């Protein structure tokens, strides 16, 4: 279990050291970012520090919770070695190109080499205005900060590449959205904050030198082996296609809907980024959309792989000038690369489905079997997460009341499917226990359900009560553990608890 902040508050260390920042992005040319200082907030107060992550980063715990550490987490002041910058980027938002977005409410504090030797960005979100803020206040309300903390840490625990959350603090200031709300700052940890939109920013300015510098930086940081290739930039495109295909397949396998798959919210590293109006679906519905701003359903669950390809095509376009000097040839190579998405996606997606169903070998007819279950789930409004979690109880025969059927409007539809599934299982000589073990470590019991997140936010905003937040977080970072005393958290919402929409985290 994560240690609570309160426990750590005693025994202040005096010789604690600030993180050893080792910045690389801040040493790229000036047009990649703007330098930025502190934006003072009135009364920083810790909500929570992610101690296991702090340890992984090699950050001195004593320093992190010292006055200086909390000042950094609130954006009030930075250690000398930090070089705070706001990154420039562009992006397609809901299909419309915006040539300049940039970190309007975020600040890259600096980079740290973690205990396993990996370079990680430390970024504040909600730390105040920058030169990229346009009309915005640069701030974040406590609700979206808690959503990002819970969902990003749940994703990490599910084994899905993601940015992480190191800490959340209250600012003591009010931010104004539809209503006045407590302000907060989240510290995000990422392999980098380079997005497809970062490349687009330089592409639209026809700044080929910057595109090349950025590509070299991204290769050095994320895919160093590619530097030795004959065509490193084409290889970079192929690699980003591969990691994104894998990532989106993993989202699909847990029923995750990102909600704002704009090109500025898609990383080159392959980590999930930007938990705005995201949500896990309860009952299975391929057309499901949660985001209040996604009126056309552009980013609906089933559209996510197609949107990923669309975004990657924008990435490919941005790289054209450095892929080949002959632009017709560059286009041809880029199109070839984009075609590899589908196969990479299918591999990850189908492998994942087999595991979810407890199938070891690959057989003809498997995809039909999976598709038929999904069709029955959609028709019967079956809960996505629980259907797969409970499937392990059905291996040796119908599980009755504790089984999957109860999740279906018409249980017969599941029972009929299960007969075919068991027949398929019988064609493999695996022990039920072995199968169960794979299924229970693939199909989570706990996801951060939307109604739980809403309840957590309500308690924090209305009663300044963060205990529900702490409890939800502690449950979802152990998604595969039974945690019988927490079984309520596995349940779908009652009719009156259902959350129909989520709102962008601005
Ligand atoms: P996002 O919704 O996080 O993908 O943000 C899209 C763009 O809007 C980015 O350039 C953000 O920096 C900017 N933005 C979002 N919220 C704010 C805010 N409150 N103040 C300033 N800029 C913002
Ligand atoms: Mg964004």
Coordinates of N, CA, C and O and ligand atoms in Angstrom, one line a residue, residues 89 93 101-105 133-134 136-139 177 264-265 274 504 506, ligand 1:
X89 N 4.3 23.7 -29.4 CA 3.7 22.7 -30.3 C 2.5 23.2 -30.9 O 1.9 24.2 -30.5
X93 N -6.9 19.8 -33.6 CA -7.9 19.6 -32.5 C -9.2 19.3 -33.2 O -9.8 20.1 -33.9
X101 N -0.2 26.0 -30.4 CA -0.8 25.7 -29.1 C 0.2 25.9 -28.0 O 0.3 27.0 -27.5
X102 N 1.0 24.9 -27.7 CA 2.1 25.0 -26.7 C 1.6 24.8 -25.3 O 0.4 24.7 -25.1
X103 N 2.5 24.8 -24.4 CA 2.2 24.6 -23.0 C 1.6 25.9 -22.4 O 2.3 26.8 -22.0
X104 N 0.3 25.9 -22.4 CA -0.4 27.1 -22.0 C -0.7 27.0 -20.5 O -1.1 28.0 -19.8
X105 N -0.7 25.8 -19.9 CA -0.9 25.7 -18.5 C 0.0 24.7 -17.9 O -0.3 24.0 -16.9
X133 N -0.4 30.8 -23.4 CA -1.7 30.6 -22.7 C -2.9 31.2 -23.5 O -4.0 30.9 -23.2
X134 N -2.6 32.0 -24.5 CA -3.7 32.6 -25.2 C -4.7 33.2 -24.2 O -4.3 33.9 -23.2
X136 N -6.3 31.7 -21.9 CA -6.5 30.9 -20.7 C -5.8 31.4 -19.4 O -4.9 32.2 -19.5
X137 N -6.2 30.9 -18.3 CA -5.6 31.3 -17.0 C -4.4 30.5 -16.6 O -3.7 30.8 -15.6
X138 N -4.1 29.5 -17.4 CA -2.9 28.6 -17.0 C -3.1 27.7 -15.8 O -2.2 27.1 -15.4
X139 N -4.3 27.7 -15.3 CA -4.5 27.0 -14.0 C -5.3 25.7 -14.2 O -5.9 25.5 -15.3
X177 N -14.3 28.3 -13.4 CA -14.8 27.6 -14.6 C -16.3 28.0 -14.7 O -16.6 29.1 -14.7
X264 N -1.9 16.9 -30.7 CA -1.0 17.4 -29.7 C -1.1 16.5 -28.4 O -0.4 16.7 -27.4
X265 N -2.0 15.5 -28.4 CA -2.2 14.6 -27.3 C -1.7 13.2 -27.6 O -2.1 12.3 -27.0
X274 N -2.4 13.0 -21.4 CA -3.5 14.0 -21.3 C -4.8 13.3 -21.0 O -5.6 12.9 -21.8
X504 N -13.7 18.4 -20.2 CA -12.3 18.6 -20.5 C -11.6 19.2 -19.3 O -12.2 20.0 -18.6
X506 N -9.8 21.5 -18.4 CA -9.2 22.8 -18.4 C -9.7 23.7 -17.2 O -10.2 24.0 -16.6
Ligands
LIG1 P1 -5.4 20.0 -23.7 O1 -6.9 20.1 -23.6 O2 -4.7 19.8 -22.4 O3 -5.0 19.1 -24.8 O4 -4.9 21.5 -24.1 C1 -5.0 22.0 -25.4 C2 -4.3 23.4 -25.5 O5 -5.0 24.4 -24.7 C3 -2.9 23.4 -24.9 O6 -2.2 24.3 -25.7 C4 -3.1 23.9 -23.5 O7 -1.9 24.4 -23.0 C5 -4.2 24.9 -23.7 N1 -4.9 25.1 -22.4 C6 -5.8 24.3 -21.9 N2 -6.3 24.8 -20.7 C7 -5.7 26.0 -20.5 C8 -5.7 27.0 -19.5 N3 -6.5 26.9 -18.4 N4 -4.9 28.1 -19.6 C9 -4.1 28.2 -20.7 N5 -4.0 27.3 -21.7 C10 -4.8 26.2 -21.6

